[in-house]
XYZ file of C-alpha atoms in Angstrom:
566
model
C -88.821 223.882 190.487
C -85.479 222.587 189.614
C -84.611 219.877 191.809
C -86.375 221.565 194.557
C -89.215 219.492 194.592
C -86.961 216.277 193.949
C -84.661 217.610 196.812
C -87.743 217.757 199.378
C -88.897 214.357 198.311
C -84.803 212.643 198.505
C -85.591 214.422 201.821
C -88.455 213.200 202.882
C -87.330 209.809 201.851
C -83.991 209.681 204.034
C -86.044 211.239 206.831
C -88.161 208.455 207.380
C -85.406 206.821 208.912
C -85.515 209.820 211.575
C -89.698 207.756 212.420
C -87.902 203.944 213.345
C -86.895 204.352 217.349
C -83.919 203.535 218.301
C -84.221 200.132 219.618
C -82.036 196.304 219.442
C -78.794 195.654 221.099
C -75.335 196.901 221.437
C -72.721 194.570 219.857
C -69.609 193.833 221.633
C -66.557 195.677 220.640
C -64.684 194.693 217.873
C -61.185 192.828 217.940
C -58.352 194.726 219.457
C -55.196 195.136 217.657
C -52.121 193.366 218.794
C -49.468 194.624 220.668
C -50.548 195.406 224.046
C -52.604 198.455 223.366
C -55.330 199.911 224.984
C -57.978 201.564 223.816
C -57.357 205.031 225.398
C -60.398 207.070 224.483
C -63.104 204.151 225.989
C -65.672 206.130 228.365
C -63.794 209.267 227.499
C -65.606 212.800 227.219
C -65.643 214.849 223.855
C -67.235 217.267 222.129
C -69.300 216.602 218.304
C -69.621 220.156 216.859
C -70.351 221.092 213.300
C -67.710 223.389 211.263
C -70.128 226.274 210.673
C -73.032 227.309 212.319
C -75.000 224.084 213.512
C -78.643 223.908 211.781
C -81.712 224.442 213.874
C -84.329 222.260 210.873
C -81.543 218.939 210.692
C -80.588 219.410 214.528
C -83.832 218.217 215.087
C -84.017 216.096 212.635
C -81.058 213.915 213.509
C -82.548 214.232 217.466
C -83.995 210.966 216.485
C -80.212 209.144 216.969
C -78.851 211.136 219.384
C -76.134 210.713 221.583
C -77.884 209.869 224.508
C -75.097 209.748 227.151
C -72.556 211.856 225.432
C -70.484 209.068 225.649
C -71.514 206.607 222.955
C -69.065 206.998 220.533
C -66.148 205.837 223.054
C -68.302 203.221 224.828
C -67.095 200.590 223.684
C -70.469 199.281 222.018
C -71.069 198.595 218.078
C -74.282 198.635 216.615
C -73.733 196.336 213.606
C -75.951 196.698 210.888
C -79.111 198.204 211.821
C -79.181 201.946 211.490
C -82.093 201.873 214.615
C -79.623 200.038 216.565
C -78.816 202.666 219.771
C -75.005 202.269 219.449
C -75.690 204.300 217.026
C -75.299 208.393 216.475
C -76.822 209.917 213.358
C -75.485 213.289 211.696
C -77.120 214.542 208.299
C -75.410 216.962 205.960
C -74.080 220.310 207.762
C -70.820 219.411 205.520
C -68.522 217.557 208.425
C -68.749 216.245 212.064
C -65.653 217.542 214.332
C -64.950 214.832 217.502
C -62.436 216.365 220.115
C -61.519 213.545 222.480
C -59.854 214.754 225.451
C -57.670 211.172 226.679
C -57.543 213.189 230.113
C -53.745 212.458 230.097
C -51.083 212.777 228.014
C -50.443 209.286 225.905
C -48.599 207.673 222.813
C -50.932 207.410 220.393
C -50.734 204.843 217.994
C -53.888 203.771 215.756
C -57.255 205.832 215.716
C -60.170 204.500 213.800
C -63.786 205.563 213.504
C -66.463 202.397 212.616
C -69.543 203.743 210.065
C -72.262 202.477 208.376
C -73.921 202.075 204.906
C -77.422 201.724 204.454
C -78.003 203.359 200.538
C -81.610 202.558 200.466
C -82.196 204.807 203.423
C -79.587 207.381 202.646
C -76.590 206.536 204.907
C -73.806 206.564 203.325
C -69.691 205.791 204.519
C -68.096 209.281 204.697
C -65.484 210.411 201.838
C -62.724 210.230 204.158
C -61.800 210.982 207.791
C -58.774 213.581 208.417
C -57.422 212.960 212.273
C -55.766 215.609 214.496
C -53.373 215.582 217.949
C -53.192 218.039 219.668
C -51.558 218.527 223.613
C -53.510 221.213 224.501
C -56.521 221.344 222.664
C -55.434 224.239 220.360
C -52.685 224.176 218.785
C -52.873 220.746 216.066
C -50.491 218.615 214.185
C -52.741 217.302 211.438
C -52.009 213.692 210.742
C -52.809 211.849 207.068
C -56.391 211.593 205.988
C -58.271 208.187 205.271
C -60.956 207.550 202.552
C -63.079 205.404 202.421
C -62.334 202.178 200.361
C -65.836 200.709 199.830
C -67.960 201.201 196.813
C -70.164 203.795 196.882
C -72.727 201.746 194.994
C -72.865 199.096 197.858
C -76.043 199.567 198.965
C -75.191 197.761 202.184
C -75.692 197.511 205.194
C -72.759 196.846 205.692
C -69.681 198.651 208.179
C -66.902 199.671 207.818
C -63.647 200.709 210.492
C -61.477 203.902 208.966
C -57.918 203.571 210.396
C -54.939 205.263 210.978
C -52.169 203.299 211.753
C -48.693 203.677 213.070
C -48.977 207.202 214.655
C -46.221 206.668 217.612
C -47.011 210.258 218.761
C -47.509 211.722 222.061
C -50.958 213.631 222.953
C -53.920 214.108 224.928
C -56.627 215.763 222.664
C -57.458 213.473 219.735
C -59.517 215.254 216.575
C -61.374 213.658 213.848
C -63.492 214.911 211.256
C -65.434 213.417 209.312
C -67.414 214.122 205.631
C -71.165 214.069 206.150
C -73.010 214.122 202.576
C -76.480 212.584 203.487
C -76.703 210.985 206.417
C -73.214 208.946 208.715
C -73.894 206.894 211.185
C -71.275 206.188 213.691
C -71.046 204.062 216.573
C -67.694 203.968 217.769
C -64.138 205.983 217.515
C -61.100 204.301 218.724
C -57.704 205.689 220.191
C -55.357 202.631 220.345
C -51.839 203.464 222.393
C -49.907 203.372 225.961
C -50.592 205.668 228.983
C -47.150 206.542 228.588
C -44.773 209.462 226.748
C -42.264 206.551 224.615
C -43.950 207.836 221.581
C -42.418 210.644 219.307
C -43.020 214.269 219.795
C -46.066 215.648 217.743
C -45.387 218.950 215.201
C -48.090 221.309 214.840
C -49.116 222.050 211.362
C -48.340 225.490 209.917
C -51.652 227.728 210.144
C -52.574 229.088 206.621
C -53.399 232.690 205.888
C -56.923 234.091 206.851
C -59.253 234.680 204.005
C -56.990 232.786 201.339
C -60.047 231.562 199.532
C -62.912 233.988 198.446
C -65.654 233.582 196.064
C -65.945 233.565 192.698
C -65.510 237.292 191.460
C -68.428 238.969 189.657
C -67.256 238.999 185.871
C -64.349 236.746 186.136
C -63.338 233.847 183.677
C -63.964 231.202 186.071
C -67.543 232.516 186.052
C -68.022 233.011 182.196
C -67.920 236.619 182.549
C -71.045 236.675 184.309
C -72.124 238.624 187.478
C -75.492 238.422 188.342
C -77.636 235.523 186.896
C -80.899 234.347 187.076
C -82.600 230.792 186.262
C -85.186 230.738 183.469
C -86.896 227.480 183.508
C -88.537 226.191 180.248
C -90.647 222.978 180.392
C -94.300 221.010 180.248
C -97.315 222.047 182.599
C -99.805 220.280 183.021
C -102.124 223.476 184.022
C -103.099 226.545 182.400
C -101.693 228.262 181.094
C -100.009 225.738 178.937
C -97.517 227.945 177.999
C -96.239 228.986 181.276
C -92.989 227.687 181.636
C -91.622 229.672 179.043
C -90.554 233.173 178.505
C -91.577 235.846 175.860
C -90.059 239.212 174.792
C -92.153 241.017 176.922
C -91.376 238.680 180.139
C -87.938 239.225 179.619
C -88.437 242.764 179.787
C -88.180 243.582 183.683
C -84.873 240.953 183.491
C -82.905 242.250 180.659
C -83.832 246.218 182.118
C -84.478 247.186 185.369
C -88.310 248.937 184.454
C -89.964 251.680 187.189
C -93.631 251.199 188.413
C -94.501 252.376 184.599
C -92.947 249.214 183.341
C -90.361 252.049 181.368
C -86.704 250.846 181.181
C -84.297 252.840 183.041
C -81.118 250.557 183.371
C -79.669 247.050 183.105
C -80.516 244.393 185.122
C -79.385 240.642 184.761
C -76.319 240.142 182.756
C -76.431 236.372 183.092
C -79.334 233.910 181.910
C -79.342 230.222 183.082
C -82.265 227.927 180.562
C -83.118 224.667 182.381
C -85.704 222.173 181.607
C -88.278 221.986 183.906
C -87.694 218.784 185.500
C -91.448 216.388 185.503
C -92.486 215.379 182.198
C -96.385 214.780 180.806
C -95.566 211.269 179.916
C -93.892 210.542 183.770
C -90.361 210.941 182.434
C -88.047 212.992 184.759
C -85.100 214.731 184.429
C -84.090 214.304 188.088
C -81.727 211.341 189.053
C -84.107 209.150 189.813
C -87.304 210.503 190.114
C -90.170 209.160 187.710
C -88.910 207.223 184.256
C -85.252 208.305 183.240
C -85.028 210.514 180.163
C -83.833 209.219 176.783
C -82.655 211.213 173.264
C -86.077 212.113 172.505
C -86.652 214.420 175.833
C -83.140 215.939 175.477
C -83.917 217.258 172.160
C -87.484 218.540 173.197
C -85.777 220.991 175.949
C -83.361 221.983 172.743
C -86.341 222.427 171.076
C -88.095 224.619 173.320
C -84.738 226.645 173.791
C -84.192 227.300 170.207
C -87.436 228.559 169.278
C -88.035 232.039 167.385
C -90.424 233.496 170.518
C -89.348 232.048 173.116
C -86.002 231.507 175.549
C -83.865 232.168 173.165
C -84.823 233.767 170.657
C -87.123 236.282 172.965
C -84.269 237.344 175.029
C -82.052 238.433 171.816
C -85.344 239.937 171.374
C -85.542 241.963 174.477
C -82.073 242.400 174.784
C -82.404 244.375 171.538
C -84.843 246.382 172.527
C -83.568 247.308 175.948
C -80.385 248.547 173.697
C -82.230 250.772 171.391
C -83.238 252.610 174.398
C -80.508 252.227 177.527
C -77.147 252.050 174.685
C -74.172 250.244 174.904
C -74.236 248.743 171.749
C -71.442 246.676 172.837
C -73.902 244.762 175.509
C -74.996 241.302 174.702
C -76.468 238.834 177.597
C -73.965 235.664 178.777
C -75.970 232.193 178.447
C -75.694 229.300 180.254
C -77.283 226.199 179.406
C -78.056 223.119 181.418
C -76.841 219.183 180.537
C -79.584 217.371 181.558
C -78.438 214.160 183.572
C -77.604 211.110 181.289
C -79.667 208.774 184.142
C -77.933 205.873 185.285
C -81.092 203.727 185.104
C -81.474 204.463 181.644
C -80.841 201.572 178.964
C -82.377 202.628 176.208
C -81.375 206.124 175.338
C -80.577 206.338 171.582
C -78.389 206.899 169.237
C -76.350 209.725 168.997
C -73.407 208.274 167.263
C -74.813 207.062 164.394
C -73.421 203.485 165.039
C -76.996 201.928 164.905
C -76.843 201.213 168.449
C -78.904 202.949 171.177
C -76.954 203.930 174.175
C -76.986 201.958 177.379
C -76.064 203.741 180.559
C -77.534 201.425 183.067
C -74.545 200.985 185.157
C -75.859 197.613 186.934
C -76.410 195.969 183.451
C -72.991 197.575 181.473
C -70.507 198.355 184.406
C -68.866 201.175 185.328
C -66.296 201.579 182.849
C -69.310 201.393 180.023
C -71.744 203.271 181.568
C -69.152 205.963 181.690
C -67.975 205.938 178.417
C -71.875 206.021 176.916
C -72.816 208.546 179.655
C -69.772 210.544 178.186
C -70.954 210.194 174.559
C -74.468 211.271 175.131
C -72.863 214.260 176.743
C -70.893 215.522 173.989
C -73.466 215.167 171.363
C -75.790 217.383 173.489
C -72.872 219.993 173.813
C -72.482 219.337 170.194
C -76.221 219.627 169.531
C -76.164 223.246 171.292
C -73.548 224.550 169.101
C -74.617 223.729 165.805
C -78.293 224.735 167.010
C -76.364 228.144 168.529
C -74.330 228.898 165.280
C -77.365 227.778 163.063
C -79.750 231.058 164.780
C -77.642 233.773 164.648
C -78.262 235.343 167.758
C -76.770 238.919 167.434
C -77.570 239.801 171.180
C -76.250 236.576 173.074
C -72.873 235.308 174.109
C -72.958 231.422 175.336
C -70.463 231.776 177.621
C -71.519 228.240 180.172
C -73.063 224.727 180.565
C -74.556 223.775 184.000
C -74.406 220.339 185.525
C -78.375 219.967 186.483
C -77.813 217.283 188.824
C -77.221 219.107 192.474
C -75.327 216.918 193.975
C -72.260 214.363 192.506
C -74.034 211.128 192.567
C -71.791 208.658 193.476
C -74.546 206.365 195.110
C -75.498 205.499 191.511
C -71.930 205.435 189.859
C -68.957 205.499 191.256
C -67.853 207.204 188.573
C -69.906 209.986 188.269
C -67.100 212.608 188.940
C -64.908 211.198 186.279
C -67.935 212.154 184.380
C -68.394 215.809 185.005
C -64.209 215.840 184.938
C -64.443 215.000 181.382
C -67.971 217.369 181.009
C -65.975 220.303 182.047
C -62.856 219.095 179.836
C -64.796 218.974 176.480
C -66.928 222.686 177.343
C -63.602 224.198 178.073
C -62.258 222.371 174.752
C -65.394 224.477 172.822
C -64.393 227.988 174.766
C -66.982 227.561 177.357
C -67.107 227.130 181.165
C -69.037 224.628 183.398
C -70.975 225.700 186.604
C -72.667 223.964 189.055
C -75.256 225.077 191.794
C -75.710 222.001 194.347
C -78.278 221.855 196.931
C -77.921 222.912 200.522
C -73.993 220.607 201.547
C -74.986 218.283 198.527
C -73.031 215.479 197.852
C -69.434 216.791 195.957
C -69.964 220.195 197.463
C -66.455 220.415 198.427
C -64.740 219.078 195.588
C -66.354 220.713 192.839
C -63.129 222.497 191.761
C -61.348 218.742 191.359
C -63.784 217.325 189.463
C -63.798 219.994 187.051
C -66.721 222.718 187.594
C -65.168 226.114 186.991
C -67.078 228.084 189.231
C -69.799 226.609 191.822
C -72.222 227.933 193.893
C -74.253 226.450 196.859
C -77.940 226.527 197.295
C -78.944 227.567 201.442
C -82.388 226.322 200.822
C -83.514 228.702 203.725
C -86.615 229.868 202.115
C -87.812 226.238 202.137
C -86.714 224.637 205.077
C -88.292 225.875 208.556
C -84.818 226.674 209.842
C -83.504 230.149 211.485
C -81.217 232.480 209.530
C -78.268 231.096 211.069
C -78.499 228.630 207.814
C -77.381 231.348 205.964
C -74.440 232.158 207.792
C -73.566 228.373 207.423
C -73.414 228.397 203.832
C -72.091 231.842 203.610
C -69.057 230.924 205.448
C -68.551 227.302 204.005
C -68.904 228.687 200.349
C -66.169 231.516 201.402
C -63.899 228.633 202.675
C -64.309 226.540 199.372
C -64.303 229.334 196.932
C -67.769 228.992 196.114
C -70.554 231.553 195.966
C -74.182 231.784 197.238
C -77.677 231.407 195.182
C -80.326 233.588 196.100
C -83.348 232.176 196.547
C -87.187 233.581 196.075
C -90.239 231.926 195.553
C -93.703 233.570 194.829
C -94.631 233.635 198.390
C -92.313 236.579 198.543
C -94.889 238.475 196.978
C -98.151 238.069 199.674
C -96.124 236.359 202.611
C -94.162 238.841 205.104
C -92.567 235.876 206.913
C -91.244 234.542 203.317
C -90.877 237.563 202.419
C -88.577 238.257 205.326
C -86.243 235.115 204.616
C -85.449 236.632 201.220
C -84.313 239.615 202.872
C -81.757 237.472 205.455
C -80.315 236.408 201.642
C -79.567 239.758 201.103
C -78.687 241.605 204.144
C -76.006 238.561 204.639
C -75.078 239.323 201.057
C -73.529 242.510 202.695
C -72.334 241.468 205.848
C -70.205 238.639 204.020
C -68.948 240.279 201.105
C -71.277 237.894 198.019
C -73.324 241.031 197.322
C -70.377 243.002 195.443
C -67.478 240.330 195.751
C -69.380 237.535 193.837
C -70.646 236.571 191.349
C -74.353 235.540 192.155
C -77.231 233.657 190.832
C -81.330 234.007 191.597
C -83.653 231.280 191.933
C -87.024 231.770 191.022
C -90.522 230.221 190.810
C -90.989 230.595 187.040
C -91.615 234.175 186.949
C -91.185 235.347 190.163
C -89.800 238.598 189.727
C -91.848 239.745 186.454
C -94.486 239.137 188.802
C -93.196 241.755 191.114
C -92.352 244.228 188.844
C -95.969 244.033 187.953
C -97.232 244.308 191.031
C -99.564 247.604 191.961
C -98.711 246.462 196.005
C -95.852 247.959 197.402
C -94.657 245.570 199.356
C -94.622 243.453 196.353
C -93.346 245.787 193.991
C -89.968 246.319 196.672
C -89.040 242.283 196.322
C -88.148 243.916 192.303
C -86.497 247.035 193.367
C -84.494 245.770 196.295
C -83.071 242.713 194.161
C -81.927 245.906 191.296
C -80.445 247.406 194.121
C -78.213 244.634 195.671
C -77.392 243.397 191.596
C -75.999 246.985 191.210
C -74.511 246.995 195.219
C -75.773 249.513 196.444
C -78.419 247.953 198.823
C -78.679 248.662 202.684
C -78.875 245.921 204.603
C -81.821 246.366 207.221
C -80.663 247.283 210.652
């Protein structure tokens, strides 16, 4: 559901670069700057170490490009432009690669550089930047200026490129660089350029920050729309029966809006937040993925509005349910928090429609309008979805719901199709907050944009571990735990309907919550639940126990008062 499926087939697709053996020939090194320098770090030791907990599935995944002598990167050897080329070392996602080169005496330092690849059609892509570190003793760090990349992110490549920092002049032994890693990078060759000698300037170690600075987003807060625990109801075509069953009733709202007992009676609150996205396959092959299947136009926009604003259904059921779970728990005061997803406005699509009025049906192929276009019509077709909601929102009357959020449905900042796809969520988030809304985002597992979602305008952001469908060990959890903490992000929970017959899956969903305790997201953010349709009416329904305990251990750690299992 979601992007799920369109995540595991981008997946699958990069992966099969992980099949070609490494194989070809080693390039000579490139030209060496002027000056005398030498290239200090050549056949030097070092270490290549992931900032959180390193990831059993995509360790062994990027096993296919290793670094077979532990020395490649400062051998001295390029691999030009073929990703199979055994110069090479491969890293995928994990958020960042950290190199520690010790120059095994102290040195003036004066250029470092790192040489990547980019390979789009097989997911390689340059990093965002590069920040570079000296240290003298291998703890204690000056950090130096940062270097982005300057390529396009459209250039599909292959092509290289060399990241430099120039004019250093400082003394040190321990050289650090790390270095973004949003799909795959490819590397082949880092670069310290100095003198074995101390006539360089005295390095300055950079001021520590406090511990614990950045938390995540706080249950109930503005940033988050007021929400604190939200789940994903998914509305959409199937091709199977039941037709219907991508959509919600009253009745199937029931065990959301309240939390029921075995009896299916209400006996307290449940969800305060509700998150309506379209199902992303559609009967005629249309898709609202990024590129999966045809791209979506005006017609399939409106549908999902469609389905949303209906009397029975989505909408209109949960103002249903939610008035019925107030005629018997109080609190007249209650209404539920809605957030609604933007479908993508697909960069392949040239043909949308009109939604101006001007006649003119909008093109946001970027390769056939630019950039600059694209953006502007991509921007358009935006607002007068926003629009559409509102006037659609105001026109029902809904006594029991508060829209309080739009959700980018696009989990990951797609710069690989336009460059300017942040501007575009910039100016997303500028118009919602212009209407009294908020915009959240909830990218897959280190998705491209992860760590910038607060500057390019998502007010609250959460990242998806992706544990429960990845054969990967628990430690994945504690890696996105701990990055989301660092970026003020929080965590999705995620379930599917194995949960309710499958121990082991069953299991995984219980690591989500017992680290929900042990880091602090269970009462200290706000959180969001992932579901397979209709998971947990399923196991609120359920007559077997084990079953049944999926629906009351999820109440529990909403209201924060579960246990985490010993």
């Amino acid at each position: 559901m979601k992007l799920r499926k369109w995540f595991s087939l981008c997946l699958a697709a990069m992966l099969a670069i992980s099949l070609v053996p490494a194989a070809g020939f080693a390039q000579p090194a490139h030209s060496e700057p002027d000056g005398g320098l030498v290239n200090l770090a050549l056949g030097k030791s070092y270490t290549l170490e992931t900032p959180y907990p390193r990831d059993s599935h995509f360790s062994t995944v990027e096993a296919a490009h290793p670094d077979d002598t532990g020395r490649q990167l400062t051998d001295g050897e390029y691999g030009g432009t073929t990703f199979s080329n055994k110069a090479y070392v491969g890293s995928i996602w994990q958020g960042s690669r950290i190199v520690t080169i010790d120059l095994e005496q102290v040195s003036t330092i004066q250029e470092i550089s790192v040489n990547v690849l980019q390979d789009l059609p097989v997911g390689i892509f340059f990093p965002k930047q590069v920040q570079f570190s000296i240290s003298h003793n291998g703890k204690v760090w000056e950090k130096l200026d940062t270097v982005n990349n300057e390529i396009s992110t459209t250039e599909k490549g292959p092509l290289t490129q060399k990241l430099t920092l120039q004019g250093v002049n400082k003394v040190a032994r321990y050289v650090k660089a790390e270095i973004t890693v949003d799909s795959w990078v490819f590397m082949d060759e880092i670069e310290v350029w100095g003198t074995p000698d101390r006539s360089g300037r005295p390095l300055t170690p950079s001021p520590q920050g406090p511990k614990d600075k950045i938390k995540y987003p706080a249950p109930g807060s503005e940033q988050a729309g007021g929400i604190r625990s939200e789940v994903l109801i998914y509305t959409g075509e199937w091709q199977y029966e039941p037709a219907d069953w991508i959509s919600f009733t009253k009745e199937d709202f029931k065990p959301y809006v309240s939390y029921v007992d075995t009896d299916m009676n209400r006996v307290d609150y449940m969800f305060d937040g509700y998150l309506f996205l379209p199902y992303a396959p559609l009967l005629d092959g249309a898709n609202f993925g990024p590129t999966t299947g045809k791209p979506t136009n005006k017609a399939h926009f409106e549908s999902f509005l469609d389905r949303l604003f209906r009397d029975d259904y989505e909408l209109g059921a949960l103002n249903q349910a939610v008035q019925e779970a107030k005629a018997e728990l109080g609190n007249p005061a209650y209404k539920a928090k809605v957030a609604i997803a933007i479908p993508y406005p697909r960069t392949d699509q040239n043909d949308f429609g009109d939604v101006d009025g001007d006649g003119i049906s909008e093109n946001m192929k970027v390769s056939e309008v630019g950039e600059d276009q694209a953006l502007a019509n991509r921007e358009k077709v935006v607002r007068w979805f926003v629009d559409e909601v509102y006037d659609r929102w105001q026109q029902a009357g809904y006594t029991e719901l508060e829209l309080v959020s739009f959700y980018w449905y696009n989990e990951f900042v797609a710069y690989q199709l336009a460059e300017k796809d942040g501007e575009l969520i910039r100016r997303t988030g500028d118009y919602v907050r212009s209407k009294g809304a908020r915009l959240q985002w909830i990218p897959y597992y280190f998705g491209r944009g992860w760590d910038e979602w607060k500057d390019i305008g998502f007010d609250s952001a959460l990242m998806q571990p992706n544990y429960t469908f990845h054969n990967t060990t628990a430690d994945r959890v504690d890696a996105v735990a701990q990055a989301a903490r660092a970026h003020g992000m929080g965590v999705e929970i995620e379930m599917s309907d194995a949960v309710l017959t499958n121990p082991e899956i069953r299991d995984k969903y219980y690591t989500y919550l017992d680290k929900g305790v042990e880091y602090g997201y269970m009462k200290g953010s706000y959180n969001a639940y992932y579901q397979q349709v209709k998971t947990l009416l399923k196991a609120a329904q359920s007559d077997d126990p084990d079953a049944r305990e999926v629906y009351d251990l999820t109440y529990q750690f909403i209201k924060g008062t579960y246990k985490a299992r010993k």
